[in-house]
Coordinates of N, CA, C and O in Angstrom, one line a residue:
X1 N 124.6 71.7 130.9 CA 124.9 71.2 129.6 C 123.7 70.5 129.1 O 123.4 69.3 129.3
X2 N 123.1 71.5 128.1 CA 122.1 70.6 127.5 C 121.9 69.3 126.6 O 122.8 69.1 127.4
X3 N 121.8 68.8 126.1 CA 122.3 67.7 124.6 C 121.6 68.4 123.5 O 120.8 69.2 124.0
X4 N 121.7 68.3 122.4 CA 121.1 68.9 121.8 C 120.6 67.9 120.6 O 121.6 67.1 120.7
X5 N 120.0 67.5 119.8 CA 119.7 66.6 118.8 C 121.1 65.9 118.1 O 121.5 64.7 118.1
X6 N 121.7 67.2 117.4 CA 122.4 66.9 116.9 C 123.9 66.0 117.5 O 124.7 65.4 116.7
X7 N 124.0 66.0 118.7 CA 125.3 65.8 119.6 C 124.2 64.7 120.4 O 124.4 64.9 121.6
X8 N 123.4 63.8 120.3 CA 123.0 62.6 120.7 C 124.1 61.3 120.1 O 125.0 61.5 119.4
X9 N 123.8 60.3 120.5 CA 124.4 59.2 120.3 C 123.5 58.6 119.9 O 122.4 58.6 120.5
X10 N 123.8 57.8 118.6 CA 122.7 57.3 117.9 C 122.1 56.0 118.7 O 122.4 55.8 119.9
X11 N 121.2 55.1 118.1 CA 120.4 54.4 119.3 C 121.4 53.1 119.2 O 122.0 53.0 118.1
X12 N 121.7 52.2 120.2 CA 122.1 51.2 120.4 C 121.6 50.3 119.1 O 120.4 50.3 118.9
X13 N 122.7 49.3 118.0 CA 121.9 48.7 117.1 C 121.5 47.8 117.7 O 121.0 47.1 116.9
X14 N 121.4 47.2 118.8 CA 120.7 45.9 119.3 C 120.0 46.3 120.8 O 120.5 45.7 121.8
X15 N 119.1 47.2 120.9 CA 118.9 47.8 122.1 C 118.8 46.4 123.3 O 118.0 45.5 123.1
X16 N 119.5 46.5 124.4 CA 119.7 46.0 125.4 C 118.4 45.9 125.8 O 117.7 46.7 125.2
X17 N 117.7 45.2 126.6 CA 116.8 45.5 128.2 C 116.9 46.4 129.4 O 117.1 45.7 130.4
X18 N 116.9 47.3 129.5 CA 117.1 48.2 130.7 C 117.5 47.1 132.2 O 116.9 46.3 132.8
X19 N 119.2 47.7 132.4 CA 119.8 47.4 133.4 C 119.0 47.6 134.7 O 118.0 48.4 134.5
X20 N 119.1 47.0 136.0 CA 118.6 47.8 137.5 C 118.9 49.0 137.3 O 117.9 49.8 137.3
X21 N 120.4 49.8 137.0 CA 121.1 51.0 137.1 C 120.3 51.4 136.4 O 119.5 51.9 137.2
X22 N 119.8 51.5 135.3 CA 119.2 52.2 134.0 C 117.8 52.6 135.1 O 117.5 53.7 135.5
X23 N 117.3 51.5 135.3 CA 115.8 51.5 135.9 C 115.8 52.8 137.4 O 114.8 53.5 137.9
X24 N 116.8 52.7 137.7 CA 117.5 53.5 139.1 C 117.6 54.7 138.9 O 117.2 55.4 139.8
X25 N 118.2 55.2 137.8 CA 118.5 56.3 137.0 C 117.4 56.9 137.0 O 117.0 57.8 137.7
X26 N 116.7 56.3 135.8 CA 115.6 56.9 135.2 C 114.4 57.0 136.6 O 113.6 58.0 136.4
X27 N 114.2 56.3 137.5 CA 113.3 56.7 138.3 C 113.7 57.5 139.2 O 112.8 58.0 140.0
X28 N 115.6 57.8 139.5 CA 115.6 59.3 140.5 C 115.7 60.6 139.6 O 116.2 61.7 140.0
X29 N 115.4 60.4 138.2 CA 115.4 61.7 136.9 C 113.9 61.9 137.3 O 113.4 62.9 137.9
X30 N 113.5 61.3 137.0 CA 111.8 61.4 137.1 C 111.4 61.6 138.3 O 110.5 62.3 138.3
X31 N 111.9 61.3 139.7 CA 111.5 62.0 140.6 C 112.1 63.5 141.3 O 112.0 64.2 142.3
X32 N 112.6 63.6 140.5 CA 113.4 65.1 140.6 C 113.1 66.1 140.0 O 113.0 67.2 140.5
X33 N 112.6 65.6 138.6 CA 111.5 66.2 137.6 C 110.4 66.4 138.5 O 110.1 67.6 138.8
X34 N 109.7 65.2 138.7 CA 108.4 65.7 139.4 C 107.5 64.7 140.3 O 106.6 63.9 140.0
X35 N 108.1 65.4 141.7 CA 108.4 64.7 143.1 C 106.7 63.5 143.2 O 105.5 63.7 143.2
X36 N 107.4 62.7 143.4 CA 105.8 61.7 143.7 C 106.0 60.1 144.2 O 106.8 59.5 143.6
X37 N 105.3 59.3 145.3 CA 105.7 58.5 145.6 C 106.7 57.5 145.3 O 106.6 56.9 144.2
X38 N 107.8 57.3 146.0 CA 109.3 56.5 144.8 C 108.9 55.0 144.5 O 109.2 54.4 143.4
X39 N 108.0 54.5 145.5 CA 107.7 53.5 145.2 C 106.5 53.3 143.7 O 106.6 52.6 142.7
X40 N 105.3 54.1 144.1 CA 104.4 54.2 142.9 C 105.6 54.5 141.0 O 105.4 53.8 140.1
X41 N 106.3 55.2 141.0 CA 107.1 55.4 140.1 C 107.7 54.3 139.9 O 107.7 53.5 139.0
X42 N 108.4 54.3 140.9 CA 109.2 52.6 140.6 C 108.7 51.5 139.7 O 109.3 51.2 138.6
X43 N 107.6 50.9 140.3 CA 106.5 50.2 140.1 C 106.0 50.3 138.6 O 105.8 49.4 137.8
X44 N 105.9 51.5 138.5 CA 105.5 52.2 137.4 C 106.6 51.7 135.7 O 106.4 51.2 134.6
X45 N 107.9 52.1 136.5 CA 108.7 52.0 135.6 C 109.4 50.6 135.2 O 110.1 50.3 134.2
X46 N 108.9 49.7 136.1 CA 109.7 48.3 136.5 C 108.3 47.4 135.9 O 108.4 46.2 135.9
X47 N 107.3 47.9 135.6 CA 106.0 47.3 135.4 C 106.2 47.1 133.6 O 105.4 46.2 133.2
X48 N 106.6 47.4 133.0 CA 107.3 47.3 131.7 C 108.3 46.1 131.4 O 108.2 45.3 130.5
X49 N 109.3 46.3 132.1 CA 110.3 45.0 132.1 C 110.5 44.1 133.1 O 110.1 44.2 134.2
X50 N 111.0 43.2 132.7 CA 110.6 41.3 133.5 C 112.1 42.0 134.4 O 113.2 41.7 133.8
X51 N 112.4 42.9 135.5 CA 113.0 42.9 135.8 C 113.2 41.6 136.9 O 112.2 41.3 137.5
X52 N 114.5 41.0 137.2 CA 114.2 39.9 138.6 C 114.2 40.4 139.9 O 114.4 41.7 140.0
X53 N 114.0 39.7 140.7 CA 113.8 40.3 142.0 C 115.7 40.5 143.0 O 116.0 41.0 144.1
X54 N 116.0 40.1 142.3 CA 117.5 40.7 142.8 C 117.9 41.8 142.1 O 118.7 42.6 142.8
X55 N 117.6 42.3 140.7 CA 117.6 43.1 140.2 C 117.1 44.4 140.6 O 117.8 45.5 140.8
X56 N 115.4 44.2 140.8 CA 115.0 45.3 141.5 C 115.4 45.5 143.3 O 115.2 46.6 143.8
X57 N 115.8 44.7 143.8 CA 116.6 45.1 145.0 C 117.9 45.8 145.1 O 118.4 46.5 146.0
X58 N 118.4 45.4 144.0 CA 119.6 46.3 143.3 C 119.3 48.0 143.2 O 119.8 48.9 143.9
X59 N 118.1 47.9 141.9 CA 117.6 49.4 142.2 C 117.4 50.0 142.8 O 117.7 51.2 142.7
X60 N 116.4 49.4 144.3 CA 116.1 49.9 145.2 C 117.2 50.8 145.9 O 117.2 52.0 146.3
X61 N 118.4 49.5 145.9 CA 119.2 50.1 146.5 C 119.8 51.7 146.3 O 120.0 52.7 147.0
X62 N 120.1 51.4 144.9 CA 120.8 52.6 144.5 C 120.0 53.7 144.9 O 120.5 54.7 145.4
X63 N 118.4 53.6 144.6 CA 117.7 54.6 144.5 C 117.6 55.5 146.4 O 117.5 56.6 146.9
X64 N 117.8 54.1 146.7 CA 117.3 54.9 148.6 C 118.9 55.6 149.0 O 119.2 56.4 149.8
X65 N 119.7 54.9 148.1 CA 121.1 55.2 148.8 C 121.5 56.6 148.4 O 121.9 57.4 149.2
X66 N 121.3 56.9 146.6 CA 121.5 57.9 146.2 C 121.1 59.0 147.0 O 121.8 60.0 147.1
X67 N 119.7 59.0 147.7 CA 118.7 60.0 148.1 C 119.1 60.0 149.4 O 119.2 61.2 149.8
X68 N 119.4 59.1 150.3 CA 120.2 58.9 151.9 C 121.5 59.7 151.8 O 121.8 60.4 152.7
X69 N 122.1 59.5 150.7 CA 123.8 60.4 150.5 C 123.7 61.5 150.2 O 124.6 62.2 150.6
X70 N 122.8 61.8 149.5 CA 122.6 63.3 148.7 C 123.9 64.3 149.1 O 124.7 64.8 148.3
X71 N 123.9 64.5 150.3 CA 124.6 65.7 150.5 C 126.1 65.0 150.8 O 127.1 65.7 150.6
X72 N 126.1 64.3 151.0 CA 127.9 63.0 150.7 C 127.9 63.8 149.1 O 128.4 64.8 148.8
X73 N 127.1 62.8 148.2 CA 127.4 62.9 147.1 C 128.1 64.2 146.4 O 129.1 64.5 145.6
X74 N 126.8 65.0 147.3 CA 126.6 66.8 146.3 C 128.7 67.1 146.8 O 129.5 67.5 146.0
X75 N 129.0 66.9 148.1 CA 130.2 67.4 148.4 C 131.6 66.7 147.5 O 132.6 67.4 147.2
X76 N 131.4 65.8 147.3 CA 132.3 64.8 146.5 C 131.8 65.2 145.0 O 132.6 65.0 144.2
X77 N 130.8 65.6 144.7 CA 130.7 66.2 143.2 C 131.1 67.7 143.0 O 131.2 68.2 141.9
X78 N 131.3 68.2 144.3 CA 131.8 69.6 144.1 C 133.2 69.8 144.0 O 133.6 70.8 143.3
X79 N 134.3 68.8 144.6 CA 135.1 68.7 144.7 C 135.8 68.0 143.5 O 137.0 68.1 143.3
X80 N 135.0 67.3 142.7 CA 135.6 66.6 141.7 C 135.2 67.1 140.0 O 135.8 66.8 138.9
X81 N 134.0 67.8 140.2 CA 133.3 69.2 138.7 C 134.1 70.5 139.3 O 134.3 70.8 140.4
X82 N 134.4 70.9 138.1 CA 134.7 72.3 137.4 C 133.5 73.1 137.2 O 133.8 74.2 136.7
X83 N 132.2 72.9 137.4 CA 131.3 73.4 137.1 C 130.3 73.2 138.9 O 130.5 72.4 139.8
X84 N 129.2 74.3 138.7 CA 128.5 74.3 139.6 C 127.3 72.7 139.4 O 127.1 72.3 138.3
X85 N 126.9 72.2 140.1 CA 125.8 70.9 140.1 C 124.9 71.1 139.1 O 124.8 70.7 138.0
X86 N 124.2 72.1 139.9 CA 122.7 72.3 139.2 C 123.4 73.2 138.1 O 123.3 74.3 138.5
X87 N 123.9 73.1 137.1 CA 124.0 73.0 135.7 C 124.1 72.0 134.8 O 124.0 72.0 133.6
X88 N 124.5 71.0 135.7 CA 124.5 69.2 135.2 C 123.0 69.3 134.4 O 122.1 70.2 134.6
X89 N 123.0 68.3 133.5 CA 122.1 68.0 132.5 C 121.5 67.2 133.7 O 122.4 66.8 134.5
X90 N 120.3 66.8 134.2 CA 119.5 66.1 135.1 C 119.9 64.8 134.7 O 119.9 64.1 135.7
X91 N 120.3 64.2 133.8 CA 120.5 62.7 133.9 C 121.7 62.1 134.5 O 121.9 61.2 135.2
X92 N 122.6 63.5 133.6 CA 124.0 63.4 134.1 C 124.2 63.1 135.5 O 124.9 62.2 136.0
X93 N 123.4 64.4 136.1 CA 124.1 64.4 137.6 C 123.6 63.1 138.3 O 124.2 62.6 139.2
X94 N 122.0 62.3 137.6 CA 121.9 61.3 138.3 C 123.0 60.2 137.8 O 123.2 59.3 138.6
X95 N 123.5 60.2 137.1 CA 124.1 59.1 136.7 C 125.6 59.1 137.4 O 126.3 58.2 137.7
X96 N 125.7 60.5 137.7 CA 127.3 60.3 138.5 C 127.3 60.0 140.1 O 128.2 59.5 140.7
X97 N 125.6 60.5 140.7 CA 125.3 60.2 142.1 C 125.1 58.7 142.6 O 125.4 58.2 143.7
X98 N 124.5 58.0 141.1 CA 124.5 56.7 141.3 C 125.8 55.7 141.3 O 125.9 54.6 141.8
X99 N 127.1 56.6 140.1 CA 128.2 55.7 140.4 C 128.8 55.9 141.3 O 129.5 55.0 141.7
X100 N 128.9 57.7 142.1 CA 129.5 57.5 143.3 C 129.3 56.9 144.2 O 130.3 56.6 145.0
X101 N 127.9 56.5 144.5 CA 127.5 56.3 145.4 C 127.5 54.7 145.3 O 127.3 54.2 146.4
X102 N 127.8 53.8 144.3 CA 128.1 52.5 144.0 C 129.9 52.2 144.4 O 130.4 51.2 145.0
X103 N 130.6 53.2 143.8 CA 132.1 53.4 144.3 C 132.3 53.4 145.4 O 133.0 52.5 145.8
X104 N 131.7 54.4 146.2 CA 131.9 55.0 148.0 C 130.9 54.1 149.0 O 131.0 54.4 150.2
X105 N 130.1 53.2 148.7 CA 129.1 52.3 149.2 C 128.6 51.4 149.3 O 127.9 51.0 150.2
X106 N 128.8 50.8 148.2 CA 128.8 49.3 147.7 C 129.7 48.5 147.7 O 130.4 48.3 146.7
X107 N 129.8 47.9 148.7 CA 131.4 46.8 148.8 C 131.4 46.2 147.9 O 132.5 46.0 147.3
X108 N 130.1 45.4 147.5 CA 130.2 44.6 146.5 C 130.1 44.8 144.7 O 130.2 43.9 143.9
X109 N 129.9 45.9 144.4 CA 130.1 46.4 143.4 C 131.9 46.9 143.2 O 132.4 47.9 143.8
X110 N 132.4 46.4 142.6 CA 134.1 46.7 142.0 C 134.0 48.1 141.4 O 133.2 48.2 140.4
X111 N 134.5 49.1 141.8 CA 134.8 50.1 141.5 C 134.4 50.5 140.0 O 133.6 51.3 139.6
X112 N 135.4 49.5 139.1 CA 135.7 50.0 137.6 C 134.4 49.3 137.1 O 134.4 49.3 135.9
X113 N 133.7 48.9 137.6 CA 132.5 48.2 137.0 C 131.8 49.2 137.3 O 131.6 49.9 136.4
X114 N 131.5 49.4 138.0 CA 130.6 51.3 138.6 C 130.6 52.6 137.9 O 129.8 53.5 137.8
X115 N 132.1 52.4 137.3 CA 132.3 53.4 136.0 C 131.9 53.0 134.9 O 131.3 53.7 134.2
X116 N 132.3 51.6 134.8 CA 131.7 51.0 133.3 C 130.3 51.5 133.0 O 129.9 52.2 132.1
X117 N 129.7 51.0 133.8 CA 128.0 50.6 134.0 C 127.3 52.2 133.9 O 126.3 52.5 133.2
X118 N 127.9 52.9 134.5 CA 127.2 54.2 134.3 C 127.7 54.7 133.2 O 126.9 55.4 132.6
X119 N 128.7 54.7 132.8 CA 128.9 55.4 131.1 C 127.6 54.8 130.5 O 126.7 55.4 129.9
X120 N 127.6 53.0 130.6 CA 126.7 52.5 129.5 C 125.6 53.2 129.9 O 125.2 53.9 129.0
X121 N 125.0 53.4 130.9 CA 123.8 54.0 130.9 C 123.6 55.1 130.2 O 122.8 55.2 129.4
X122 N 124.7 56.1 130.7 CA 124.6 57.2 129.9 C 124.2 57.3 128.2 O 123.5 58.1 127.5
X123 N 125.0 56.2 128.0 CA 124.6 56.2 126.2 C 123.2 55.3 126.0 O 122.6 55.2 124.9
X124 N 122.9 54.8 127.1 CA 121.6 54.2 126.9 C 120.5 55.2 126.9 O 119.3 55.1 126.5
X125 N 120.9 56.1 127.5 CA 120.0 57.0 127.7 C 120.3 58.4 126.3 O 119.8 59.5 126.2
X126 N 121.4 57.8 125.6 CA 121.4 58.7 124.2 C 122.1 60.1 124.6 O 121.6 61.2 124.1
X127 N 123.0 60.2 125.5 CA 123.3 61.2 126.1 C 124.6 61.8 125.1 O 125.3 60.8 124.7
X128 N 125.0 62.8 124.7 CA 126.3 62.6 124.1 C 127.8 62.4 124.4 O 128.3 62.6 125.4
X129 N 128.4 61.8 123.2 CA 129.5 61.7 123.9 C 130.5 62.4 124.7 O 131.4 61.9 125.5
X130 N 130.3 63.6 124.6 CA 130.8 64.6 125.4 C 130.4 64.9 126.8 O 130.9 65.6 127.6
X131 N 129.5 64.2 126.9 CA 128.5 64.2 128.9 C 129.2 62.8 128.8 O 130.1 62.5 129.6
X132 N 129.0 62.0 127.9 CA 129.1 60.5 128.4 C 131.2 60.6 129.3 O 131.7 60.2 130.4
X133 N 131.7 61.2 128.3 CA 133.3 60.8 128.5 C 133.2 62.1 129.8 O 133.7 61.5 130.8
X134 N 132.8 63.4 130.2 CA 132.5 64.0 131.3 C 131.9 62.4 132.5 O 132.6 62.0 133.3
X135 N 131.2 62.2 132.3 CA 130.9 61.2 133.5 C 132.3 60.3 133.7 O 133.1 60.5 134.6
X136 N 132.6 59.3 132.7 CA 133.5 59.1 132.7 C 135.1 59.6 133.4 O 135.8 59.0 134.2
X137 N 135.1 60.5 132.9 CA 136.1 61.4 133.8 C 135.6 61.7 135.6 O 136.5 61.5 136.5
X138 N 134.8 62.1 135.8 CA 134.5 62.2 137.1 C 134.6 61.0 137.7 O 134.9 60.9 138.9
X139 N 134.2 59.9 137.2 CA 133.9 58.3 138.6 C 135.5 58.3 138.6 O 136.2 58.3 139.6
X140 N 135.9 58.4 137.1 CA 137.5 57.7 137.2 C 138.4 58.7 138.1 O 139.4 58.2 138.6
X141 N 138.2 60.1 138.4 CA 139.0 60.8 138.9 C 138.5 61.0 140.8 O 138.8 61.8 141.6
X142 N 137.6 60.0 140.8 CA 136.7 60.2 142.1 C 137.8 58.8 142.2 O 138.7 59.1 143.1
X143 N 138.0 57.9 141.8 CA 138.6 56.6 141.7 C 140.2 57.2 142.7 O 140.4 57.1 143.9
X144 N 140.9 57.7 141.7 CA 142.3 58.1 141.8 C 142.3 59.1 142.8 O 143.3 59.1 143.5
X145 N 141.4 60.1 143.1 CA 141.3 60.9 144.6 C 141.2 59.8 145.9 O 141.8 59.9 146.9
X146 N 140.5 59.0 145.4 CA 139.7 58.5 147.2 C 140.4 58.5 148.0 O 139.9 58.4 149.1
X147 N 141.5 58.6 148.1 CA 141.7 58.7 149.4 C 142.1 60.1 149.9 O 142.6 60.3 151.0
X148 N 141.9 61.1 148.8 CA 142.4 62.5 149.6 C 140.8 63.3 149.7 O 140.6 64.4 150.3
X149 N 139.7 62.5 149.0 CA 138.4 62.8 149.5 C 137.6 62.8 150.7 O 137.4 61.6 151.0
X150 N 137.1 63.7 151.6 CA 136.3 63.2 152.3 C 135.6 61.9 152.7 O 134.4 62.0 152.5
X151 N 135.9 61.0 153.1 CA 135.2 59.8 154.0 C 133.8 60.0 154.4 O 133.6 60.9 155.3
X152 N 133.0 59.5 154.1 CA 131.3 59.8 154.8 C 131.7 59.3 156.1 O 132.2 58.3 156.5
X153 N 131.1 60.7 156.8 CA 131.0 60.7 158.1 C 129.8 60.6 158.8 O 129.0 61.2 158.0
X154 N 129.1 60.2 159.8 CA 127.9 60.2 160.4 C 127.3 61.7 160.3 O 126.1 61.6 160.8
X155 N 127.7 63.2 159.7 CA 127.3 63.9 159.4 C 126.6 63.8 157.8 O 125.3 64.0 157.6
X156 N 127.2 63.6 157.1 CA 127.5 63.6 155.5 C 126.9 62.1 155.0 O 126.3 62.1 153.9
X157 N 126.9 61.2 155.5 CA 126.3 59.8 155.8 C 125.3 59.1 156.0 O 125.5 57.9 156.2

């Protein structure tokens, strides 16, 4: 699902500062796009904003975790899309690997904040409302499955 100009979400009237998640996002979009040190990119991308150092440990997180789960994730996004993966819009699918993987892995991240946060992203990133409420729908129905979902196992893990 592509976005197309017309089906964007107009820009935030008080544009935020880029979240850790946003920064997380955007640096496993960009390495997926086009594979190159995560740290040099990181750096790259975090060299722009006063992000703090709990912040960027945050990102880190998501970013090694996202990439450590991959195949957790890819199985729990198969199970919960109507659609094949790799037809996800590349932001999308990062943005759903990062909330699942914030849901299924982060103790200390609350669930419904995991959904929250990645919708906002989503529209931070001008995505339309129709990918945005699709993400939406997937954390929250990843939410209401979990327990008839596969558990990461030391295979999948």
């Amino acid at each position: 699902m592509l976005a197309s100009a017309a089906d964007r979400q107009p820009p935030p009237e008080a544009a935020s500062p880029p979240t850790a998640r946003f920064i997380a996002i955007e640096t496993l979009v960009r390495f997926h796009k086009k594979p190159q040190p995560l740290d040099t990119l990181f750096d790259k991308l975090t060299a722009r904003h006063n992000l703090s150092g709990r912040d960027r440990s945050f990102a880190m997180n998501i970013i090694y975790g996202v990439l450590r789960h991959r195949d957790y994730l890819d199985l729990l996004l198969t199970r919960l899309l109507h659609q094949p993966i790799n037809k996800l819009h590349p932001t999308v699918r990062q943005v759903l690997y990062s909330g699942l993987y914030q849901i299924f892995f982060l103790d200390r991240t609350p669930a419904p904040a995991a959904v929250n946060e990645s919708v906002k992203v989503a529209r931070q990133n001008r995505l339309p409302k129709k990918l945005c409420s699709l993400i939406n729908g997937v954390l929250r129905q990843s939410l209401r499955q979990m327990g008839t979902l596969p558990a990461p196992d030391s295979e999948t893990a």
